Coordinates of C-alpha atoms and ligand atoms in Angstrom, one line a residue:
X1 CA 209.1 87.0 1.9
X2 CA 207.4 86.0 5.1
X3 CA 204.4 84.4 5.4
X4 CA 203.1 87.5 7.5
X5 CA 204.2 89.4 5.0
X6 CA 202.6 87.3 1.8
X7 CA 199.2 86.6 3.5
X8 CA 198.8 90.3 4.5
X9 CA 199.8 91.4 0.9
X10 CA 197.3 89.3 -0.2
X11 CA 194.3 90.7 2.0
X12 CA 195.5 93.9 1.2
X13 CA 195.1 92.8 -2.6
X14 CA 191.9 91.6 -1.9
X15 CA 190.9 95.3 0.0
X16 CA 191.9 97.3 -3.0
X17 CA 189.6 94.8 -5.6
X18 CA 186.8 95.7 -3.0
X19 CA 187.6 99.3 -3.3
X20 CA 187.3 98.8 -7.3
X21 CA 183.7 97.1 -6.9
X22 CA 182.3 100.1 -5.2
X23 CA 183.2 98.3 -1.5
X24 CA 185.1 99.1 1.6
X25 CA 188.8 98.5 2.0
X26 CA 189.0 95.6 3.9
X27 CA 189.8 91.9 2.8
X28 CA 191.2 88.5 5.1
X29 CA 192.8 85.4 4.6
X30 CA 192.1 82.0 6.3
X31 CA 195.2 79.8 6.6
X32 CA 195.7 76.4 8.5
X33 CA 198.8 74.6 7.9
X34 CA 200.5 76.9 5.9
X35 CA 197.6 76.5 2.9
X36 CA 195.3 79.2 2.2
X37 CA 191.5 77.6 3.0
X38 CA 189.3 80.6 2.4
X39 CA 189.7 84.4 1.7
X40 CA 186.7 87.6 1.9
X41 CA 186.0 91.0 1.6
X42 CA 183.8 93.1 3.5
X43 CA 180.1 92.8 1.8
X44 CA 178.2 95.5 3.2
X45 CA 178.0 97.5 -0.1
X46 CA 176.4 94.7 -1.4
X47 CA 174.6 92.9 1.1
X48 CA 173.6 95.6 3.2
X49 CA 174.2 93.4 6.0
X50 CA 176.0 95.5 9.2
X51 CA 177.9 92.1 10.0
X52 CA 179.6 91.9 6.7
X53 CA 182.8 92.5 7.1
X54 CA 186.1 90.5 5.6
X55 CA 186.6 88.7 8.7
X56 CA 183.1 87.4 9.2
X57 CA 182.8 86.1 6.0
X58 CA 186.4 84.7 5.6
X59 CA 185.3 82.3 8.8
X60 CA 182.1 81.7 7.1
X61 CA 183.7 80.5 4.4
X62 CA 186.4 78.6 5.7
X63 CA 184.3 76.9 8.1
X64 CA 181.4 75.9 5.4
X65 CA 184.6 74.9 2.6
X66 CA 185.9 72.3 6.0
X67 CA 182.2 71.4 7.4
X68 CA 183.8 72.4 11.2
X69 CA 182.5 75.2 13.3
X70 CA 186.0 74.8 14.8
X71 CA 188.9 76.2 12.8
X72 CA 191.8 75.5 16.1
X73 CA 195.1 75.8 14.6
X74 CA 194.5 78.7 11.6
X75 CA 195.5 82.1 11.6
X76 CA 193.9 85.4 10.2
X77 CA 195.5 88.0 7.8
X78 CA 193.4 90.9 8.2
X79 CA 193.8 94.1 6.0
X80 CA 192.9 96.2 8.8
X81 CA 192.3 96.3 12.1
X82 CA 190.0 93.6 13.2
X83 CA 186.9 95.2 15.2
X84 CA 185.3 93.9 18.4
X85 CA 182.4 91.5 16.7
X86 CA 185.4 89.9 14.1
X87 CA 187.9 89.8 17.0
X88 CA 184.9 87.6 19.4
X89 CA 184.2 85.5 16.0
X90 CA 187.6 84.6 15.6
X91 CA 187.6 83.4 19.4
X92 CA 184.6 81.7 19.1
X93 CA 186.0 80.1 15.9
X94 CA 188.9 78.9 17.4
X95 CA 191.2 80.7 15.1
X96 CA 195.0 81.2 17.1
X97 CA 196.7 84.0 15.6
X98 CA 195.4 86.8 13.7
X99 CA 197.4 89.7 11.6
X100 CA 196.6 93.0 10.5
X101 CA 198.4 95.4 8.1
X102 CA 196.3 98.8 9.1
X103 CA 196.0 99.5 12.4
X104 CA 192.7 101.9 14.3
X105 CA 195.5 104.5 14.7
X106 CA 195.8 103.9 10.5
X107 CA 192.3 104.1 9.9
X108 CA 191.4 106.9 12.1
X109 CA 191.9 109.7 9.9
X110 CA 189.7 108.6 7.5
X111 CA 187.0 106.9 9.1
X112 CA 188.3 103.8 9.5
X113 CA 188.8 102.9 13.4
X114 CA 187.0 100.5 15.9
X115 CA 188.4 102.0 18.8
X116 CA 185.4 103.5 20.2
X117 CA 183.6 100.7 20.3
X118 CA 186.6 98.5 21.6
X119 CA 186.3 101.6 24.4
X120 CA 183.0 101.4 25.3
X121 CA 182.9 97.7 25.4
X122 CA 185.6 98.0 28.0
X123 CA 183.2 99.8 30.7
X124 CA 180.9 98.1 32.5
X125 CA 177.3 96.9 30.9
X126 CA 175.6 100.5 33.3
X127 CA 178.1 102.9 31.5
X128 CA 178.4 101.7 28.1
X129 CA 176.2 103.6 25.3
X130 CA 174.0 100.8 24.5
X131 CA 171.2 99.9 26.9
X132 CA 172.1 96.3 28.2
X133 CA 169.7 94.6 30.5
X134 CA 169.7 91.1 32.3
X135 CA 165.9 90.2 32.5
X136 CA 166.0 87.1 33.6
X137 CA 162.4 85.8 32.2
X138 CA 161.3 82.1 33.0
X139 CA 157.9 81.2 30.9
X140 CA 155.9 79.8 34.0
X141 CA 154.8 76.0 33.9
X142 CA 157.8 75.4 31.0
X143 CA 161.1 73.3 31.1
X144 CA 164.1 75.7 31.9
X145 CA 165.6 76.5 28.9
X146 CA 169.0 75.7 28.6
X147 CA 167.7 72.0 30.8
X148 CA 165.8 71.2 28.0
X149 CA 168.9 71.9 25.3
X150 CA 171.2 69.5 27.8
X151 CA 168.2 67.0 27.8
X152 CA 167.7 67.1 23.9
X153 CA 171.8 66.2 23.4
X154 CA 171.7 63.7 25.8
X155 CA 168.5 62.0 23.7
X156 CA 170.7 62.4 21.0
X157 CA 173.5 60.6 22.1
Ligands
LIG1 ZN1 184.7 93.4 12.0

């Protein structure tokens, strides 16, 4: 079996436990060098959080269980179809390859697709659903913002 294959099977394993606690069918594994370091399940049943799905908390995991916010070299095996906020999280985490056994197309019928929001987030900020505004607000008479962040590392160094 490949590792695609094995890892995948595994999230898939980890969906279908969800399903059986009352949760959504989604799960994801966290491998670096061949070794699994973390693996999740979407929470929102029981957390109530929006944000809680497999992927989020699989880098949450993985990132707390190495003490890095930079997990460059691992891979993600994704039950399903990773949306918009988990696909940017991986980026931002550094992860390199991700894999998913479900895809929107999959999950449509019953519910279970991203793809409108992967749509919308394709137009620009003026046509998308959401109202999006760049206000660019500077407190008068107080250090520019991200200045004072650059001047705070530098004390720090
Ligand atoms: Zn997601």
């Amino acid at each position: 079996m490949t590792d695609e294959n094995r890892f995948l099977g595994e999230a898939i394993a980890l969906a279908r436990a969800n399903i059986a606690k009352g949760g959504r069918p989604f799960g994801a594994v966290l491998v670096q060098d061949g070794k699994v370091i973390a693996t999740a399940v979407n929470e929102i049943h029981t957390s109530n959080a929006p944000t809680s799905h497999a992927e989020m908390n699989v880098i949450r995991a993985a990132s707390r269980k190495r003490g890095t916010s930079d997990l460059k070299g691992s891979a993600v095996y994704a039950s399903g179809h990773p949306c918009p906020m988990c696909m940017a999280a991986m980026r931002l985490a550094g992860v390199d390859k991700v894999f998913y056994a479900y895809s929107n197309d999959d999950g449509a019928p019953f519910g279970l697709s991203t793809a409108a929001i992967y749509e919308d987030l394709a137009k620009p900020f003026a046509d998308q659903s959401m109202a999006i505004r760049y206000v660019p607000v500077r407190p008068e008479g107080e250090m520019d913002l991200y200045a004072e962040w650059t001047e705070a590392r530098n004390r720090q160094e």
